[in-house]
Amino acid sequence: MSLRVLKFGGTSVGSASRVARAAELIAQEATLGPVAVVVSAMGKTTDRLLAAAEAAARGDDEGARQHAETVRRISHQGVGLDDDDPVHRVIDTLCEDLGRLLYGVSLLREHSPASLDLILSFGERLSATGVAAHLRAAGHPARMVDARDFVATNDRFGDAVVDLTLTGERIADLAPGWTDAIPVVTGFLGRAPDGRTTTLGRNGSDYTATLLARALGASEVQIWTDVPGVYTADPALVDEAWPLTAMTYGEALELATFGARMFHPRTMIPLIESGIPMRIRSTLEPDAPGTRIDPFGSDDRDRATSVTSLEAQALLDLQVRRLGHTVRLAERVQAGLAAADVPVWMMTQSAMGQAIGVVVPHADADRALSLLFDTFAEEIARGDVHAPTVTMPVTLLTLVAEAMGRTPSVAGRLFGALGGIGVNVLAIGQSASARSISCVVHGEDTAQAVRAVHAGFNLAHRRITVLLAGAGVVGSELLSQIAAQQHTLRERSGLHPVVMGVVTRTRRAIDPDGVDPSAWAEALEAGEPVAPGEPVLTPAVLDQLARQPSPVLVDCTAAEGMEAVYAEAFERGIHVVAANKKPLTIPTADRDALLATARRHHRGYRYETTVGASLPVIETLQDLVQTGDRIRLIEGSFSGTLGYLSLALGRGVPLDEAVRAAREAGFTEPHPRDDLSGLDAARKALILAREMGLSLDLEDVALEPLVPAALLAEDDVDAFLAALKEHAPTMAARIEDAAARGKVVRYLATIDPSAGARDEPVLRVGPTEVDADHPAARLRGSEAFIAFHTERYATWPLLVQGAGAGGAVTAAGVLADVLRLVATLRSG
């Protein structure tokens, strides 16, 4: 393997243990081939040196000495070697030189840029001395190399410009002398033509590493930090942000342009010109692959790279009042701000330059605004130009992707993601390179905006955050299926479902990091009790869910009033997946308002399991309606529970025994009367009727219960089952009478849109006698069937048939709804 250049930042050599760790990593890398090492100053040493220089310039000699003594102590401790090691004498000698320099500054009571650069140089010189000594003590030949011996610069102190040609020639001359030991090079430093010390500005040590790599023809530059690579977003804002494995030079430059401190444009230039890759690696996770930056980037050409957020900014707005009047806004604004040394992060203008928006740091906003008033004073006075305004704080949000120019609808997806959560975009801009697109949002929307864009462009293995309401038969089975499928979903779909909480009527278990779906019962027992009368899903719980990635409220209850909870969820940016039929069968106007709330907030609301468990009933009907087919009649056994009971009764099983068996199998609602009343089937039929566009309410359903209404008044389940035993002979007689006439009894629903014209009920639900060849007569167990008679399916109806009840199939339908919801978000 050819030579590699390893650069260690200040935090990576900030203490004795970290120096030891860096030395260990250097030694490991050296076993793979030759290495050259570049180091920054240890920890906060540069800050201490700056403080010492400021104190000396004030004439505070004692303060300067104290800061210098702290630097000396940190350097001795950072080496981590015995007191008799020769390196300590070298450190003392360097610190004595520093002390004399500071004393001279205190006498003059000022520090020039040149003297400040010399003072700062002691940080890297002490660090390189210590790291080299530690390597030698561990048995690895190493020598400290002062970069000032080869980095040739001009005399712009503090931000010197490197003479690339002369620097390369000097490295070529010196490098042969480094072959017998690992060179540990001071980063950040250079030398002016007159021999004075210079510094290279921000990311100066990285620049030293890339200069060295170019001159030595290195195979790779490794930047060792305390993070495992370049993240898809700021992990402080996005929990699911993850380190990229690869990106292009161009993408790195875009990140540098928009404030990413890990890169600086000039750092990348030597690499771009030589084609040498850079790899960001972590001293804390050395086995992680890190992020490789090269000409090629990721293999996934259609995927965005990352989303950045430059906060604490201000947006200046200036507009021409008289359209067509030329006042050269952009030219004059840019010139004025540049002359005042106000940084401009983004400038955007309307067609013909009639309006301009400028993003500047929040700290410079007042100065910039005053400058605009002065620059356009005459035009403002004449009424040609509106008075400039400022909006702050704002955040400059940028999506970076090499594939930006090759992929359609990138801007649409970006603004769709933001609009979907109600974030207002104040200004937009896109680079000519088409590697990035930026927009300005209000500062208070930063976290929400970054998360939405990150999720909208699938920048991570997608976390789906689920809050489950209801842990009965369906809810508990859903948790089991999530636990069983987690690995498969991650591997095949890149999805990471996290159960943030489980809530019931009596207890609540909430953990943003995730409740183990295989141990939910224990978590619920250890959770907090719900006080009598207290809502299970409080605003605070919903707020907590809303802060999570891709939040989904899953309702597996049969609770009343959940439509109000859904509306609050939609308003907070939470999606809803429900097996609960009741919110869809509230009065028509209220149901329509609920769906409108979901649409207004661009939230998903999926409820396939409200009609046919996991059968695709609603999806099929929606497809028929949306493709223009006309529904003439829908009939079917909408209730797998009542289908099971009808079949059992037909075989001679007494009514009470059949209901007990259905309840034990998980086919019934928590109270079986909700099934036997026919109300559950009526609700399902009403849901379908409304999907057809029919404006009906529950009271419009011609409903006949399976058992007399008087029995349904019993609230106690055991008492209800006892009453069914008394009614069983009457029910058996009805079944036998139908059989004597060649009929079977099935509990069916019909939706006939034309019935109203005949002054008949459009929706009928109740026990029905059918011939032996009717589809309902052939049902087995808890099967449900729905027949769609339409204009296209006129001769033979379209049938949907299968298990229509049961915890496992219903839970599978709920999970499928969650996954379809996420798939819709990913494709959007």
Coordinates of N, CA and C in Angstrom, one line a residue, residues 341-460:
D341 N -17.8 44.3 4.4 CA -17.3 43.0 4.9 C -18.4 42.2 5.6
V342 N -19.6 42.3 5.0 CA -20.8 41.5 5.6 C -20.9 40.2 4.8
P343 N -20.7 39.1 5.4 CA -20.8 37.8 4.7 C -22.2 37.6 4.1
V344 N -22.3 37.1 2.9 CA -23.6 36.8 2.3 C -23.6 35.3 2.0
W345 N -24.6 34.7 2.6 CA -24.7 33.2 2.4 C -25.5 32.9 1.2
M346 N -26.5 33.7 0.9 CA -27.3 33.4 -0.3 C -27.9 34.7 -0.8
M347 N -28.0 34.9 -2.1 CA -28.6 36.0 -2.7 C -29.5 35.5 -3.8
T348 N -30.8 35.9 -3.8 CA -31.7 35.5 -4.8 C -32.5 36.7 -5.3
Q349 N -32.8 36.7 -6.6 CA -33.6 37.8 -7.1 C -34.7 37.3 -8.0
S350 N -35.7 38.1 -8.2 CA -36.8 37.8 -9.1 C -36.4 38.1 -10.5
A351 N -37.3 37.8 -11.4 CA -37.0 38.1 -12.8 C -36.8 39.6 -13.0
M352 N -35.9 39.9 -13.9 CA -35.5 41.3 -14.2 C -35.0 42.1 -13.0
G353 N -34.7 41.3 -11.9 CA -34.1 42.0 -10.7 C -35.0 42.9 -10.0
Q354 N -36.3 42.7 -10.0 CA -37.2 43.6 -9.4 C -37.3 43.5 -7.9
A355 N -36.9 42.3 -7.4 CA -36.8 42.1 -5.9 C -35.6 41.2 -5.6
I356 N -35.1 41.4 -4.5 CA -33.9 40.7 -4.1 C -33.9 40.3 -2.6
G357 N -33.5 39.1 -2.3 CA -33.4 38.6 -1.0 C -32.0 38.2 -0.7
V358 N -31.5 38.6 0.5 CA -30.1 38.4 0.9 C -30.1 37.7 2.3
V359 N -29.3 36.6 2.4 CA -29.2 36.0 3.7 C -27.8 36.4 4.3
V360 N -27.8 37.0 5.5 CA -26.6 37.4 6.1 C -26.6 36.9 7.6
P361 N -25.5 36.8 8.2 CA -25.5 36.3 9.6 C -26.4 37.3 10.5
H362 N -27.1 36.7 11.5 CA -27.9 37.4 12.4 C -27.2 38.6 13.0
A363 N -25.9 38.3 13.4 CA -25.1 39.4 14.1 C -24.9 40.6 13.2
D364 N -24.9 40.4 11.9 CA -24.6 41.5 11.0 C -25.9 42.1 10.4
A365 N -27.1 41.7 10.9 CA -28.3 42.1 10.2 C -28.5 43.6 10.4
D366 N -28.4 44.2 11.6 CA -28.6 45.6 11.7 C -27.7 46.5 10.9
R367 N -26.4 46.0 10.8 CA -25.4 46.8 10.1 C -25.8 46.7 8.6
A368 N -26.2 45.5 8.1 CA -26.5 45.3 6.7 C -27.8 46.1 6.3
L369 N -28.8 46.1 7.2 CA -30.0 46.8 7.0 C -29.8 48.3 6.9
S370 N -28.9 48.8 7.8 CA -28.6 50.2 7.7 C -27.9 50.6 6.4
L371 N -27.0 49.7 6.0 CA -26.3 49.9 4.8 C -27.2 50.0 3.6
L372 N -28.3 49.1 3.5 CA -29.2 49.2 2.4 C -30.0 50.5 2.5
F373 N -30.4 50.9 3.6 CA -31.1 52.2 3.7 C -30.3 53.3 3.2
D374 N -29.0 53.3 3.5 CA -28.1 54.4 3.0 C -27.9 54.3 1.5
T375 N -27.7 53.0 1.0 CA -27.4 52.8 -0.4 C -28.5 53.3 -1.3
F376 N -29.8 53.0 -0.8 CA -30.9 53.3 -1.7 C -31.8 54.4 -1.1
A377 N -31.1 55.3 -0.3 CA -31.8 56.4 0.3 C -32.6 57.3 -0.7
E378 N -32.0 57.6 -1.8 CA -32.7 58.5 -2.8 C -33.9 57.7 -3.4
E379 N -33.7 56.5 -3.8 CA -34.8 55.7 -4.4 C -35.9 55.5 -3.4
I380 N -35.6 55.3 -2.2 CA -36.7 55.1 -1.2 C -37.4 56.4 -1.0
A381 N -36.7 57.5 -1.0 CA -37.4 58.8 -0.8 C -38.3 59.1 -2.0
R382 N -37.9 58.7 -3.2 CA -38.7 59.0 -4.4 C -39.8 58.0 -4.5
G383 N -39.8 57.0 -3.7 CA -40.8 55.9 -3.9 C -40.6 54.9 -4.9
D384 N -39.3 54.9 -5.5 CA -39.0 53.9 -6.5 C -38.7 52.5 -5.9
V385 N -38.3 52.5 -4.6 CA -37.9 51.3 -4.0 C -38.6 51.2 -2.6
H386 N -39.1 50.1 -2.3 CA -39.7 49.9 -0.9 C -38.6 50.0 0.1
A387 N -38.9 50.4 1.3 CA -37.9 50.4 2.4 C -37.5 48.9 2.6
P388 N -36.2 48.6 2.8 CA -35.8 47.2 3.0 C -36.3 46.7 4.4
T389 N -36.6 45.4 4.4 CA -37.1 44.8 5.6 C -36.2 43.6 6.0
V390 N -36.3 43.2 7.2 CA -35.4 42.1 7.7 C -36.3 41.1 8.4
T391 N -36.1 39.8 8.2 CA -36.8 38.8 8.9 C -35.7 38.0 9.6
M392 N -35.8 37.8 10.9 CA -34.8 37.1 11.7 C -35.4 36.6 13.0
P393 N -34.9 35.5 13.5 CA -33.9 34.7 12.9 C -34.4 33.7 11.9
V394 N -33.6 33.4 10.9 CA -34.0 32.4 9.9 C -32.9 31.4 9.7
T395 N -33.2 30.3 9.1 CA -32.3 29.3 8.8 C -32.2 29.0 7.3
L396 N -30.9 28.9 6.8 CA -30.7 28.5 5.4 C -30.6 27.0 5.4
L397 N -31.6 26.4 4.8 CA -31.7 24.9 4.7 C -31.2 24.5 3.3
T398 N -30.3 23.6 3.2 CA -29.8 23.2 1.9 C -29.8 21.7 1.7
L399 N -30.3 21.3 0.6 CA -30.2 19.8 0.2 C -29.1 19.7 -0.8
V400 N -28.2 18.8 -0.5 CA -27.0 18.6 -1.3 C -27.1 17.2 -2.0
A401 N -26.9 17.2 -3.3 CA -26.9 15.9 -4.0 C -26.2 16.1 -5.4
E402 N -25.2 15.2 -5.7 CA -24.6 15.2 -7.0 C -25.6 15.0 -8.1
A403 N -26.6 14.2 -7.7 CA -27.6 13.8 -8.8 C -28.7 14.8 -9.0
M404 N -28.6 15.9 -8.3 CA -29.6 16.9 -8.3 C -30.1 17.3 -9.8
G405 N -29.1 17.5 -10.6 CA -29.5 17.9 -12.0 C -30.0 16.8 -12.9
R406 N -29.8 15.5 -12.4 CA -30.2 14.4 -13.2 C -31.6 13.8 -12.8
T407 N -32.1 14.3 -11.7 CA -33.3 13.7 -11.1 C -34.5 14.7 -11.2
P408 N -35.6 14.4 -11.9 CA -36.7 15.3 -11.9 C -37.4 15.5 -10.6
S409 N -38.1 16.6 -10.4 CA -38.9 16.8 -9.3 C -38.2 17.0 -8.0
V410 N -36.9 17.2 -8.0 CA -36.2 17.4 -6.7 C -36.8 18.6 -5.9
A411 N -36.9 19.7 -6.6 CA -37.5 20.9 -6.0 C -38.9 20.6 -5.5
G412 N -39.7 19.9 -6.3 CA -41.0 19.6 -5.9 C -41.1 18.8 -4.6
R413 N -40.2 17.8 -4.5 CA -40.2 17.0 -3.4 C -39.7 17.8 -2.1
L414 N -38.7 18.7 -2.4 CA -38.2 19.5 -1.2 C -39.3 20.4 -0.7
F415 N -40.0 21.1 -1.6 CA -41.0 22.0 -1.1 C -42.3 21.3 -0.7
G416 N -42.5 20.1 -1.3 CA -43.6 19.3 -0.8 C -43.4 18.8 0.6
A417 N -42.2 18.4 0.9 CA -41.9 18.0 2.3 C -42.1 19.1 3.3
L418 N -41.7 20.3 2.9 CA -41.9 21.4 3.8 C -43.3 21.9 3.9
G419 N -44.0 22.0 2.8 CA -45.4 22.4 2.8 C -46.2 21.3 3.5
G420 N -45.9 20.1 3.4 CA -46.6 19.0 4.0 C -46.7 19.2 5.5
I421 N -45.8 19.9 6.2 CA -45.8 20.1 7.6 C -46.1 21.5 8.0
G422 N -46.5 22.3 6.9 CA -46.9 23.7 7.2 C -45.7 24.6 7.4
V423 N -44.5 24.3 6.9 CA -43.4 25.2 7.0 C -43.4 26.2 5.8
N424 N -43.3 27.4 6.1 CA -43.3 28.5 5.1 C -41.9 28.7 4.5
V425 N -41.8 28.7 3.2 CA -40.5 28.9 2.6 C -40.4 30.4 2.2
L426 N -39.4 31.1 2.8 CA -39.3 32.5 2.6 C -38.5 32.9 1.4
A427 N -37.6 32.1 0.9 CA -36.7 32.4 -0.2 C -36.1 31.1 -0.7
I428 N -35.8 31.0 -2.0 CA -35.2 29.8 -2.5 C -34.0 30.2 -3.4
G429 N -33.1 29.2 -3.6 CA -32.0 29.4 -4.5 C -31.4 28.1 -4.9
Q430 N -30.8 28.0 -6.1 CA -30.2 26.7 -6.5 C -28.9 27.1 -7.2
S431 N -27.9 26.3 -6.9 CA -26.6 26.6 -7.5 C -26.5 26.2 -9.0
A432 N -25.7 26.9 -9.7 CA -25.5 26.6 -11.2 C -25.0 25.1 -11.4
S433 N -24.3 24.6 -10.4 CA -23.7 23.3 -10.5 C -24.8 22.2 -10.4
A434 N -26.0 22.7 -9.9 CA -27.2 21.7 -9.7 C -26.8 20.7 -8.7
R435 N -25.9 20.9 -7.8 CA -25.6 20.0 -6.7 C -26.3 20.3 -5.5
S436 N -27.0 21.4 -5.4 CA -27.7 21.8 -4.2 C -28.8 22.7 -4.5
I437 N -29.8 22.7 -3.6 CA -30.9 23.6 -3.6 C -31.1 24.1 -2.2
S438 N -31.3 25.4 -2.1 CA -31.4 26.0 -0.7 C -32.7 26.7 -0.6
C439 N -33.2 26.9 0.6 CA -34.3 27.7 0.9 C -34.2 28.3 2.3
V440 N -34.9 29.3 2.6 CA -34.9 30.0 3.9 C -36.2 29.7 4.6
V441 N -36.1 29.3 5.9 CA -37.3 29.1 6.7 C -37.1 29.8 8.0
H442 N -38.2 30.0 8.7 CA -38.1 30.7 10.0 C -37.3 29.9 10.9
G443 N -36.5 30.5 11.8 CA -35.7 29.8 12.7 C -36.4 28.8 13.6
E444 N -37.6 29.2 14.0 CA -38.4 28.3 14.9 C -38.8 27.0 14.2
D445 N -38.7 27.0 12.9 CA -39.1 25.8 12.1 C -37.9 24.9 11.7
T446 N -36.7 25.3 12.2 CA -35.5 24.6 11.7 C -35.6 23.1 11.9
A447 N -35.8 22.6 13.2 CA -35.7 21.2 13.5 C -36.8 20.4 12.7
Q448 N -38.0 21.0 12.7 CA -39.1 20.3 11.9 C -38.8 20.2 10.4
A449 N -38.3 21.3 9.9 CA -38.0 21.4 8.5 C -36.9 20.4 8.1
V450 N -35.8 20.4 8.8 CA -34.7 19.5 8.5 C -35.2 18.0 8.6
R451 N -35.9 17.7 9.6 CA -36.4 16.3 9.7 C -37.3 16.0 8.6
A452 N -38.2 16.9 8.1 CA -39.1 16.6 7.1 C -38.4 16.4 5.7
V453 N -37.4 17.2 5.4 CA -36.6 17.0 4.2 C -35.8 15.8 4.3
H454 N -35.2 15.5 5.4 CA -34.4 14.3 5.6 C -35.2 13.1 5.4
A455 N -36.4 13.1 5.9 CA -37.3 12.0 5.7 C -37.9 11.9 4.3
G456 N -38.2 13.1 3.7 CA -38.7 13.1 2.4 C -37.8 12.6 1.3
F457 N -36.5 12.7 1.5 CA -35.5 12.2 0.6 C -34.9 10.9 1.0
N458 N -35.5 10.2 2.0 CA -35.0 8.9 2.4 C -33.5 8.9 2.7
L459 N -33.0 9.8 3.4 CA -31.6 9.9 3.7 C -31.1 9.0 4.7
A460 N -31.9 8.2 5.3 CA -31.4 7.2 6.3 C -32.3 6.0 6.2

